[in-house]
Every structure is written in structure tokens, then in C-alpha cells.
Amino acid sequence: MIHPGARAVFFDAVGTLLFPAIPPADTYASAARRQGVTVDPAVISTRFVAAFRAEEAADRAAGWVTDETRERERWRRIVAASLPELPDAARGFAELFEHFARPEAWEVHPDAAAVFAELTRRVIVAGIGSNLDDRLTRVVAGHPELGPVAGRVIVSAAVGHRKPSGRFFAEVVRAAGCEPGEIVFVGDDVENDYAGAEAAGLVPVLLTSRDQEPIMRRVGRLRELTGEPGASAPEFSGRGERESGG
Ligand SMILES: O=C(O)COP(=O)(O)O
């Protein structure tokens, strides 16, 4: 799946390399319980997805512009919309924002170390391109197996534009230090990762267990990127949901 002329591979973070260790809705429900409120995680999940999509729609309308302040505001609004019954909304947001900044809140895809080792062997540069904010640096630093990408973590809040903006992918190209067509971008989101990278001239690969037409370049699991068929190892999808949770 990595074409012969490739000189760099950049990975999306959430849903590709990193997965919430606990389903985000359960983490939200625990935050509510600490304030004496019981909320069904299934209800939280439905509200969360709607709030997450609303924030994405607002970003699209604003030309995908972002920064650290906008990211905090995104998550403050998503927490408020997911847990409207919290007596102390500010406390709930602060606890959840901090929770997802901790390395132990996340699991690394079990294929990651083997894939990075193979990229190193082929002298291919590896990095991360994520819509998460500055907290990602702390999360990556807390997982030794992410060491090979730790020096090239590109987050949209620092770039000033979110995926799928071409401005974001231009920064990936700059960090990779080669031509767009020499960069493979791997992610689980059809619009933000696959279509965004493709429009910017990078070579996209979708990580998905579903048979999605007309996506031509896809892998069922990370290991297939460097040539190993997925069938030899059990499927890994992470215990958490696709969205980062805060
Ligand atoms: O959805 C998020 O906030 C995390 O973004 P990512 O999937 O680009 O890492």
C-alpha cells in the first residue's frame, strides 16, 4: 500500500493510531456522577455525536480556521451539549478536557510499533497529522511506542486550519520535507483524512474495516500498509468510539 516512490507516511491520530482507553460516553457519565448526576451513556453518546457534527459544520462554514482557543471552545460546547444536566458545567468541562490530555486515557494501535519499525528500515519519514490540539503532544510523549513520530506531530490548532483544509496538508508537506506525491496520508475519516489529503496531492489511504466504494486505497488494519496481510492478526478497532471525546 506504500507506493515505491514514497518518502514519508503521516498518520491521523484519533481512530488511526490512538483510541480512547474507555468509551468517551462512559468517561462523560463518570464526570456527571462526580456531581451527583446519573446520565445513561447511550444518551450521552447520541448528544455527543450531534454536538461534534455541529462543531464540524461551524468550522466548515468558517473555512476550517482554528487555534487553541477555538479548540477549547469546541470541547466546552460539546461537553455542555452532551451533559446539559451538570450543576457545575465549568468543572465538568475542566475535568474532561484534562482527562483526554493524559496518555493513560489513550491506547496505541497494537500494529503501530511494527509499522514504524518497517518504515524506519525503508528510510521513510513518519509523522502525525491530527485535528486534536496541543494536548496531543503530551499524549504522544507518554507512549514510548510513538517515539518514531514524536518529532513530527502536526496539530491543526498550531497550523491554524483543520483537516480537510489544504492549508493543513501544506504544513504536513513542509514537515515531511518532500513532494506531496511522495507522502502517504493514512486516516480513518473519509472527508478529513482521505479526501483532504487527496485534494492536496498527497497519496491517501483509508483505514477501515468496511468495504467503502469508491475508496480505492484502503487497508483493514495498519499492518497491511507495510505489506503484511490483515488476516493473520485479530481485528483491532479500539474499545472507544471514533471521536476523541474531548
Ligand atoms: O476528532 C478529533 O478531534 C481528533 O482528530 P484526529 O482524528 O484528526 O486525530
PDB file of C-alpha atoms and ligand atoms in Angstrom:
ATOM      1  CA  MET A   1       0.000   0.000   0.000  1.00  0.00           C
ATOM      2  CA  ILE A   2       3.019   2.295   0.303  1.00  0.00           C
ATOM      3  CA  HIS A   3       3.976   3.145  -3.268  1.00  0.00           C
ATOM      4  CA  PRO A   4       7.610   2.735  -4.384  1.00  0.00           C
ATOM      5  CA  GLY A   5       8.360   6.482  -4.548  1.00  0.00           C
ATOM      6  CA  ALA A   6       7.028   7.212  -1.057  1.00  0.00           C
ATOM      7  CA  ARG A   7       9.384   9.123   1.246  1.00  0.00           C
ATOM      8  CA  ALA A   8       7.022   9.907   4.133  1.00  0.00           C
ATOM      9  CA  VAL A   9       3.959   8.436   5.834  1.00  0.00           C
ATOM     10  CA  PHE A  10       1.787  10.653   8.027  1.00  0.00           C
ATOM     11  CA  PHE A  11      -0.917   9.203  10.255  1.00  0.00           C
ATOM     12  CA  ASP A  12      -4.135  10.647  11.620  1.00  0.00           C
ATOM     13  CA  ALA A  13      -4.227  10.314  15.436  1.00  0.00           C
ATOM     14  CA  VAL A  14      -7.697   9.516  16.812  1.00  0.00           C
ATOM     15  CA  GLY A  15      -9.205   6.404  15.245  1.00  0.00           C
ATOM     16  CA  THR A  16      -5.971   5.527  13.453  1.00  0.00           C
ATOM     17  CA  LEU A  17      -3.032   5.432  15.909  1.00  0.00           C
ATOM     18  CA  LEU A  18      -4.851   6.345  19.132  1.00  0.00           C
ATOM     19  CA  PHE A  19      -8.102   5.076  20.633  1.00  0.00           C
ATOM     20  CA  PRO A  20      -9.824   6.149  23.850  1.00  0.00           C
ATOM     21  CA  ALA A  21      -8.989   3.537  26.520  1.00  0.00           C
ATOM     22  CA  ILE A  22     -12.551   3.846  27.858  1.00  0.00           C
ATOM     23  CA  PRO A  23     -15.551   4.702  25.660  1.00  0.00           C
ATOM     24  CA  PRO A  24     -15.854   8.524  25.874  1.00  0.00           C
ATOM     25  CA  ALA A  25     -19.548   8.316  26.856  1.00  0.00           C
ATOM     26  CA  ASP A  26     -18.562   6.283  29.952  1.00  0.00           C
ATOM     27  CA  THR A  27     -15.926   8.889  30.852  1.00  0.00           C
ATOM     28  CA  TYR A  28     -18.543  11.632  30.483  1.00  0.00           C
ATOM     29  CA  ALA A  29     -21.005   9.622  32.630  1.00  0.00           C
ATOM     30  CA  SER A  30     -18.347   9.308  35.372  1.00  0.00           C
ATOM     31  CA  ALA A  31     -17.793  13.081  35.339  1.00  0.00           C
ATOM     32  CA  ALA A  32     -21.563  13.551  35.771  1.00  0.00           C
ATOM     33  CA  ARG A  33     -21.643  11.037  38.651  1.00  0.00           C
ATOM     34  CA  ARG A  34     -18.962  13.030  40.475  1.00  0.00           C
ATOM     35  CA  GLN A  35     -21.505  15.850  40.527  1.00  0.00           C
ATOM     36  CA  GLY A  36     -24.272  13.542  41.756  1.00  0.00           C
ATOM     37  CA  VAL A  37     -25.978  13.198  38.371  1.00  0.00           C
ATOM     38  CA  THR A  38     -26.756   9.909  36.614  1.00  0.00           C
ATOM     39  CA  VAL A  39     -26.891  10.004  32.819  1.00  0.00           C
ATOM     40  CA  ASP A  40     -27.173   6.968  30.516  1.00  0.00           C
ATOM     41  CA  PRO A  41     -24.001   6.681  28.372  1.00  0.00           C
ATOM     42  CA  ALA A  42     -26.174   5.843  25.341  1.00  0.00           C
ATOM     43  CA  VAL A  43     -27.944   9.199  25.745  1.00  0.00           C
ATOM     44  CA  ILE A  44     -24.601  10.974  26.140  1.00  0.00           C
ATOM     45  CA  SER A  45     -23.319   9.260  23.020  1.00  0.00           C
ATOM     46  CA  THR A  46     -26.227  10.458  20.870  1.00  0.00           C
ATOM     47  CA  ARG A  47     -25.875  14.027  22.147  1.00  0.00           C
ATOM     48  CA  PHE A  48     -22.085  13.906  21.696  1.00  0.00           C
ATOM     49  CA  VAL A  49     -22.254  12.831  18.054  1.00  0.00           C
ATOM     50  CA  ALA A  50     -24.787  15.589  17.260  1.00  0.00           C
ATOM     51  CA  ALA A  51     -22.675  18.235  19.057  1.00  0.00           C
ATOM     52  CA  PHE A  52     -19.454  17.050  17.397  1.00  0.00           C
ATOM     53  CA  ARG A  53     -21.097  17.284  13.953  1.00  0.00           C
ATOM     54  CA  ALA A  54     -22.463  20.753  14.715  1.00  0.00           C
ATOM     55  CA  GLU A  55     -18.963  21.974  15.576  1.00  0.00           C
ATOM     56  CA  GLU A  56     -17.578  20.481  12.351  1.00  0.00           C
ATOM     57  CA  ALA A  57     -20.324  22.257  10.376  1.00  0.00           C
ATOM     58  CA  ALA A  58     -19.418  25.555  12.082  1.00  0.00           C
ATOM     59  CA  ASP A  59     -15.758  25.021  11.204  1.00  0.00           C
ATOM     60  CA  ARG A  60     -16.593  24.266   7.592  1.00  0.00           C
ATOM     61  CA  ALA A  61     -18.609  27.500   7.371  1.00  0.00           C
ATOM     62  CA  ALA A  62     -15.622  29.368   8.850  1.00  0.00           C
ATOM     63  CA  GLY A  63     -13.170  27.956   6.272  1.00  0.00           C
ATOM     64  CA  TRP A  64     -11.687  25.418   8.749  1.00  0.00           C
ATOM     65  CA  VAL A  65      -9.859  28.164  10.662  1.00  0.00           C
ATOM     66  CA  THR A  66      -8.839  27.169  14.195  1.00  0.00           C
ATOM     67  CA  ASP A  67      -6.452  27.794  17.084  1.00  0.00           C
ATOM     68  CA  GLU A  68      -6.060  26.618  20.698  1.00  0.00           C
ATOM     69  CA  THR A  69      -8.849  28.952  21.870  1.00  0.00           C
ATOM     70  CA  ARG A  70     -11.254  27.641  19.238  1.00  0.00           C
ATOM     71  CA  GLU A  71     -10.392  24.043  20.197  1.00  0.00           C
ATOM     72  CA  ARG A  72     -11.089  24.683  23.893  1.00  0.00           C
ATOM     73  CA  GLU A  73     -14.343  26.345  22.935  1.00  0.00           C
ATOM     74  CA  ARG A  74     -15.266  23.381  20.687  1.00  0.00           C
ATOM     75  CA  TRP A  75     -14.849  20.954  23.558  1.00  0.00           C
ATOM     76  CA  ARG A  76     -16.526  23.239  26.096  1.00  0.00           C
ATOM     77  CA  ARG A  77     -19.594  23.369  23.826  1.00  0.00           C
ATOM     78  CA  ILE A  78     -19.548  19.623  23.129  1.00  0.00           C
ATOM     79  CA  VAL A  79     -19.362  18.806  26.867  1.00  0.00           C
ATOM     80  CA  ALA A  80     -22.160  21.303  27.618  1.00  0.00           C
ATOM     81  CA  ALA A  81     -24.389  19.823  24.901  1.00  0.00           C
ATOM     82  CA  SER A  82     -23.599  16.234  25.973  1.00  0.00           C
ATOM     83  CA  LEU A  83     -24.209  16.848  29.697  1.00  0.00           C
ATOM     84  CA  PRO A  84     -26.738  19.703  29.989  1.00  0.00           C
ATOM     85  CA  GLU A  85     -27.814  18.445  33.460  1.00  0.00           C
ATOM     86  CA  LEU A  86     -24.429  19.156  35.130  1.00  0.00           C
ATOM     87  CA  PRO A  87     -24.780  21.546  38.101  1.00  0.00           C
ATOM     88  CA  ASP A  88     -21.228  22.828  37.513  1.00  0.00           C
ATOM     89  CA  ALA A  89     -20.606  22.877  33.760  1.00  0.00           C
ATOM     90  CA  ALA A  90     -17.208  24.581  34.097  1.00  0.00           C
ATOM     91  CA  ARG A  91     -15.948  21.862  36.432  1.00  0.00           C
ATOM     92  CA  GLY A  92     -17.263  19.113  34.126  1.00  0.00           C
ATOM     93  CA  PHE A  93     -15.505  20.631  31.129  1.00  0.00           C
ATOM     94  CA  ALA A  94     -12.225  21.177  33.005  1.00  0.00           C
ATOM     95  CA  GLU A  95     -12.144  17.567  34.236  1.00  0.00           C
ATOM     96  CA  LEU A  96     -12.938  16.077  30.841  1.00  0.00           C
ATOM     97  CA  PHE A  97     -10.532  18.331  28.926  1.00  0.00           C
ATOM     98  CA  GLU A  98      -7.750  17.329  31.307  1.00  0.00           C
ATOM     99  CA  HIS A  99      -8.719  13.634  31.195  1.00  0.00           C
ATOM    100  CA  PHE A 100      -8.129  13.425  27.440  1.00  0.00           C
ATOM    101  CA  ALA A 101      -4.759  15.191  27.779  1.00  0.00           C
ATOM    102  CA  ARG A 102      -3.440  12.227  29.781  1.00  0.00           C
ATOM    103  CA  PRO A 103      -1.525   9.475  27.981  1.00  0.00           C
ATOM    104  CA  GLU A 104      -3.319   6.786  30.005  1.00  0.00           C
ATOM    105  CA  ALA A 105      -6.654   7.940  28.571  1.00  0.00           C
ATOM    106  CA  TRP A 106      -5.484   6.518  25.230  1.00  0.00           C
ATOM    107  CA  GLU A 107      -4.400   3.187  23.750  1.00  0.00           C
ATOM    108  CA  VAL A 108      -1.992   2.953  20.838  1.00  0.00           C
ATOM    109  CA  HIS A 109      -2.921   0.681  17.936  1.00  0.00           C
ATOM    110  CA  PRO A 110      -1.068  -2.604  18.532  1.00  0.00           C
ATOM    111  CA  ASP A 111       0.341  -2.606  14.968  1.00  0.00           C
ATOM    112  CA  ALA A 112       1.959   0.820  15.339  1.00  0.00           C
ATOM    113  CA  ALA A 113       5.383  -0.267  16.609  1.00  0.00           C
ATOM    114  CA  ALA A 114       5.854  -2.881  13.867  1.00  0.00           C
ATOM    115  CA  VAL A 115       4.747  -0.469  11.148  1.00  0.00           C
ATOM    116  CA  PHE A 116       7.098   2.291  12.395  1.00  0.00           C
ATOM    117  CA  ALA A 117       9.993  -0.185  12.552  1.00  0.00           C
ATOM    118  CA  GLU A 118       9.372  -1.197   8.951  1.00  0.00           C
ATOM    119  CA  LEU A 119       9.174   2.450   7.817  1.00  0.00           C
ATOM    120  CA  THR A 120      12.475   3.168   9.578  1.00  0.00           C
ATOM    121  CA  ARG A 121      14.040   0.164   7.856  1.00  0.00           C
ATOM    122  CA  ARG A 122      12.913   1.588   4.495  1.00  0.00           C
ATOM    123  CA  VAL A 123      14.201   5.079   5.468  1.00  0.00           C
ATOM    124  CA  ILE A 124      10.696   6.530   5.226  1.00  0.00           C
ATOM    125  CA  VAL A 125       9.876   9.538   7.437  1.00  0.00           C
ATOM    126  CA  ALA A 126       6.874   9.092   9.769  1.00  0.00           C
ATOM    127  CA  GLY A 127       4.650  11.696  11.426  1.00  0.00           C
ATOM    128  CA  ILE A 128       1.183  12.549  12.732  1.00  0.00           C
ATOM    129  CA  GLY A 129      -1.368  14.970  11.253  1.00  0.00           C
ATOM    130  CA  SER A 130      -4.302  15.494  13.647  1.00  0.00           C
ATOM    131  CA  ASN A 131      -7.242  17.753  14.351  1.00  0.00           C
ATOM    132  CA  LEU A 132      -6.600  17.334  18.064  1.00  0.00           C
ATOM    133  CA  ASP A 133      -4.942  20.265  19.849  1.00  0.00           C
ATOM    134  CA  ASP A 134      -1.741  20.808  21.802  1.00  0.00           C
ATOM    135  CA  ARG A 135      -2.719  18.044  24.273  1.00  0.00           C
ATOM    136  CA  LEU A 136      -1.689  15.521  21.627  1.00  0.00           C
ATOM    137  CA  THR A 137       1.990  16.317  22.221  1.00  0.00           C
ATOM    138  CA  ARG A 138       1.618  15.254  25.867  1.00  0.00           C
ATOM    139  CA  VAL A 139      -0.269  12.105  24.908  1.00  0.00           C
ATOM    140  CA  VAL A 140       2.347  11.115  22.322  1.00  0.00           C
ATOM    141  CA  ALA A 141       5.201  11.794  24.761  1.00  0.00           C
ATOM    142  CA  GLY A 142       3.598   9.399  27.246  1.00  0.00           C
ATOM    143  CA  HIS A 143       3.600   6.443  24.830  1.00  0.00           C
ATOM    144  CA  PRO A 144       7.141   5.229  24.054  1.00  0.00           C
ATOM    145  CA  GLU A 145       5.937   3.213  21.048  1.00  0.00           C
ATOM    146  CA  LEU A 146       5.024   6.545  19.388  1.00  0.00           C
ATOM    147  CA  GLY A 147       8.647   7.712  19.669  1.00  0.00           C
ATOM    148  CA  PRO A 148       9.280   7.405  15.895  1.00  0.00           C
ATOM    149  CA  VAL A 149       6.567  10.015  15.171  1.00  0.00           C
ATOM    150  CA  ALA A 150       7.044  12.210  18.255  1.00  0.00           C
ATOM    151  CA  GLY A 151       9.272  14.686  16.408  1.00  0.00           C
ATOM    152  CA  ARG A 152       6.682  15.336  13.694  1.00  0.00           C
ATOM    153  CA  VAL A 153       3.324  15.931  15.344  1.00  0.00           C
ATOM    154  CA  ILE A 154       1.280  18.399  13.284  1.00  0.00           C
ATOM    155  CA  VAL A 155      -1.899  19.621  15.030  1.00  0.00           C
ATOM    156  CA  SER A 156      -4.465  21.862  13.378  1.00  0.00           C
ATOM    157  CA  ALA A 157      -4.657  24.241  16.347  1.00  0.00           C
ATOM    158  CA  ALA A 158      -0.999  25.152  15.752  1.00  0.00           C
ATOM    159  CA  VAL A 159      -1.289  25.223  11.947  1.00  0.00           C
ATOM    160  CA  GLY A 160      -4.355  27.494  12.092  1.00  0.00           C
ATOM    161  CA  HIS A 161      -6.502  25.318   9.807  1.00  0.00           C
ATOM    162  CA  ARG A 162      -8.189  21.953  10.382  1.00  0.00           C
ATOM    163  CA  LYS A 163      -8.241  18.968   8.121  1.00  0.00           C
ATOM    164  CA  PRO A 164      -9.538  18.745   5.394  1.00  0.00           C
ATOM    165  CA  SER A 165      -8.181  22.227   4.582  1.00  0.00           C
ATOM    166  CA  GLY A 166      -5.380  22.364   2.020  1.00  0.00           C
ATOM    167  CA  ARG A 167      -3.596  24.770   4.391  1.00  0.00           C
ATOM    168  CA  PHE A 168      -3.309  21.941   6.932  1.00  0.00           C
ATOM    169  CA  PHE A 169      -1.893  19.495   4.406  1.00  0.00           C
ATOM    170  CA  ALA A 170       0.568  22.119   3.135  1.00  0.00           C
ATOM    171  CA  GLU A 171       2.055  22.089   6.638  1.00  0.00           C
ATOM    172  CA  VAL A 172       2.294  18.283   6.528  1.00  0.00           C
ATOM    173  CA  VAL A 173       4.191  18.579   3.241  1.00  0.00           C
ATOM    174  CA  ARG A 174       6.538  21.140   4.788  1.00  0.00           C
ATOM    175  CA  ALA A 175       7.195  18.882   7.798  1.00  0.00           C
ATOM    176  CA  ALA A 176       7.751  15.853   5.568  1.00  0.00           C
ATOM    177  CA  GLY A 177      10.350  17.722   3.519  1.00  0.00           C
ATOM    178  CA  CYS A 178       9.405  16.115   0.200  1.00  0.00           C
ATOM    179  CA  GLU A 179       6.878  16.444  -2.630  1.00  0.00           C
ATOM    180  CA  PRO A 180       3.134  15.901  -1.901  1.00  0.00           C
ATOM    181  CA  GLY A 181       3.035  12.844  -4.185  1.00  0.00           C
ATOM    182  CA  GLU A 182       5.801  11.261  -2.107  1.00  0.00           C
ATOM    183  CA  ILE A 183       3.672  11.394   1.065  1.00  0.00           C
ATOM    184  CA  VAL A 184       1.165   8.736   2.114  1.00  0.00           C
ATOM    185  CA  PHE A 185      -1.528  10.029   4.494  1.00  0.00           C
ATOM    186  CA  VAL A 186      -3.324   7.334   6.498  1.00  0.00           C
ATOM    187  CA  GLY A 187      -6.569   8.027   8.348  1.00  0.00           C
ATOM    188  CA  ASP A 188      -9.998   6.708   9.251  1.00  0.00           C
ATOM    189  CA  ASP A 189     -12.098   9.699   8.167  1.00  0.00           C
ATOM    190  CA  VAL A 190     -13.227   9.785   4.529  1.00  0.00           C
ATOM    191  CA  GLU A 191     -13.604  13.556   4.325  1.00  0.00           C
ATOM    192  CA  ASN A 192     -10.993  14.942   6.714  1.00  0.00           C
ATOM    193  CA  ASP A 193      -8.222  12.452   6.031  1.00  0.00           C
ATOM    194  CA  TYR A 194      -8.761  10.730   2.690  1.00  0.00           C
ATOM    195  CA  ALA A 195     -10.421  13.425   0.581  1.00  0.00           C
ATOM    196  CA  GLY A 196      -8.415  16.225   2.202  1.00  0.00           C
ATOM    197  CA  ALA A 197      -5.084  14.549   1.566  1.00  0.00           C
ATOM    198  CA  GLU A 198      -6.048  13.573  -1.986  1.00  0.00           C
ATOM    199  CA  ALA A 199      -7.123  17.136  -2.861  1.00  0.00           C
ATOM    200  CA  ALA A 200      -3.756  18.411  -1.602  1.00  0.00           C
ATOM    201  CA  GLY A 201      -1.884  15.983  -3.865  1.00  0.00           C
ATOM    202  CA  LEU A 202      -0.832  13.524  -1.155  1.00  0.00           C
ATOM    203  CA  VAL A 203      -1.480   9.794  -1.559  1.00  0.00           C
ATOM    204  CA  PRO A 204      -4.373   8.886   0.779  1.00  0.00           C
ATOM    205  CA  VAL A 205      -5.054   5.535   2.428  1.00  0.00           C
ATOM    206  CA  LEU A 206      -8.283   4.917   4.364  1.00  0.00           C
ATOM    207  CA  LEU A 207      -8.121   2.719   7.459  1.00  0.00           C
ATOM    208  CA  THR A 208     -11.485   0.978   7.549  1.00  0.00           C
ATOM    209  CA  SER A 209     -13.000  -2.408   8.144  1.00  0.00           C
ATOM    210  CA  ARG A 210     -15.879  -1.550   5.824  1.00  0.00           C
ATOM    211  CA  ASP A 211     -15.952  -2.027   2.080  1.00  0.00           C
ATOM    212  CA  GLN A 212     -16.358   1.600   1.043  1.00  0.00           C
ATOM    213  CA  GLU A 213     -16.752   2.359  -2.643  1.00  0.00           C
ATOM    214  CA  PRO A 214     -15.392   4.350  -4.407  1.00  0.00           C
ATOM    215  CA  ILE A 215     -12.429   4.455  -1.989  1.00  0.00           C
ATOM    216  CA  MET A 216      -9.687   2.739  -3.936  1.00  0.00           C
ATOM    217  CA  ARG A 217      -6.862   2.841  -1.440  1.00  0.00           C
ATOM    218  CA  ARG A 218      -7.812   1.283   1.867  1.00  0.00           C
ATOM    219  CA  VAL A 219      -6.413  -1.050   4.495  1.00  0.00           C
ATOM    220  CA  GLY A 220      -8.336  -3.107   7.030  1.00  0.00           C
ATOM    221  CA  ARG A 221      -5.608  -2.669   9.593  1.00  0.00           C
ATOM    222  CA  LEU A 222      -2.363  -0.731   9.917  1.00  0.00           C
ATOM    223  CA  ARG A 223      -0.084  -3.710   9.349  1.00  0.00           C
ATOM    224  CA  GLU A 224      -1.303  -4.014   5.756  1.00  0.00           C
ATOM    225  CA  LEU A 225       0.327  -0.670   4.997  1.00  0.00           C
ATOM    226  CA  THR A 226       3.760  -2.207   5.030  1.00  0.00           C
ATOM    227  CA  GLY A 227       2.679  -5.321   3.204  1.00  0.00           C
ATOM    228  CA  GLU A 228       1.521  -7.747   5.862  1.00  0.00           C
ATOM    229  CA  PRO A 229      -1.987  -9.065   5.151  1.00  0.00           C
ATOM    230  CA  GLY A 230      -4.531  -8.257   7.836  1.00  0.00           C
ATOM    231  CA  ALA A 231      -5.973 -11.744   8.038  1.00  0.00           C
ATOM    232  CA  SER A 232      -3.054 -13.074  10.098  1.00  0.00           C
ATOM    233  CA  ALA A 233      -3.876 -10.971  13.149  1.00  0.00           C
ATOM    234  CA  PRO A 234      -7.118 -10.303  15.019  1.00  0.00           C
ATOM    235  CA  GLU A 235      -9.021  -7.148  14.136  1.00  0.00           C
ATOM    236  CA  PHE A 236      -8.357  -4.155  16.384  1.00  0.00           C
ATOM    237  CA  SER A 237     -10.839  -1.336  16.494  1.00  0.00           C
ATOM    238  CA  GLY A 238     -10.156   0.062  19.954  1.00  0.00           C
ATOM    239  CA  ARG A 239     -12.639  -0.005  22.778  1.00  0.00           C
ATOM    240  CA  GLY A 240     -13.570   3.633  22.451  1.00  0.00           C
ATOM    241  CA  GLU A 241     -15.559   5.440  19.829  1.00  0.00           C
ATOM    242  CA  ARG A 242     -14.073   7.122  16.814  1.00  0.00           C
ATOM    243  CA  GLU A 243     -14.396  10.616  18.206  1.00  0.00           C
ATOM    244  CA  SER A 244     -11.796  11.755  20.651  1.00  0.00           C
ATOM    245  CA  GLY A 245     -14.212  12.636  23.443  1.00  0.00           C
ATOM    246  CA  GLY A 246     -12.683  15.890  24.470  1.00  0.00           C
TER     247      GLY A 246
HETATM  248  O1  LIG B   1     -11.576  14.234  16.011  1.00  0.00           O
HETATM  249  C1  LIG B   1     -10.697  14.776  16.704  1.00  0.00           C
HETATM  250  O2  LIG B   1     -10.889  15.743  17.445  1.00  0.00           O
HETATM  251  C2  LIG B   1      -9.312  14.211  16.620  1.00  0.00           C
HETATM  252  O3  LIG B   1      -8.759  14.425  15.407  1.00  0.00           O
HETATM  253  P1  LIG B   1      -7.930  13.374  14.519  1.00  0.00           P
HETATM  254  O4  LIG B   1      -8.872  12.230  14.183  1.00  0.00           O
HETATM  255  O5  LIG B   1      -7.608  14.227  13.345  1.00  0.00           O
HETATM  256  O6  LIG B   1      -6.738  12.921  15.311  1.00  0.00           O
END
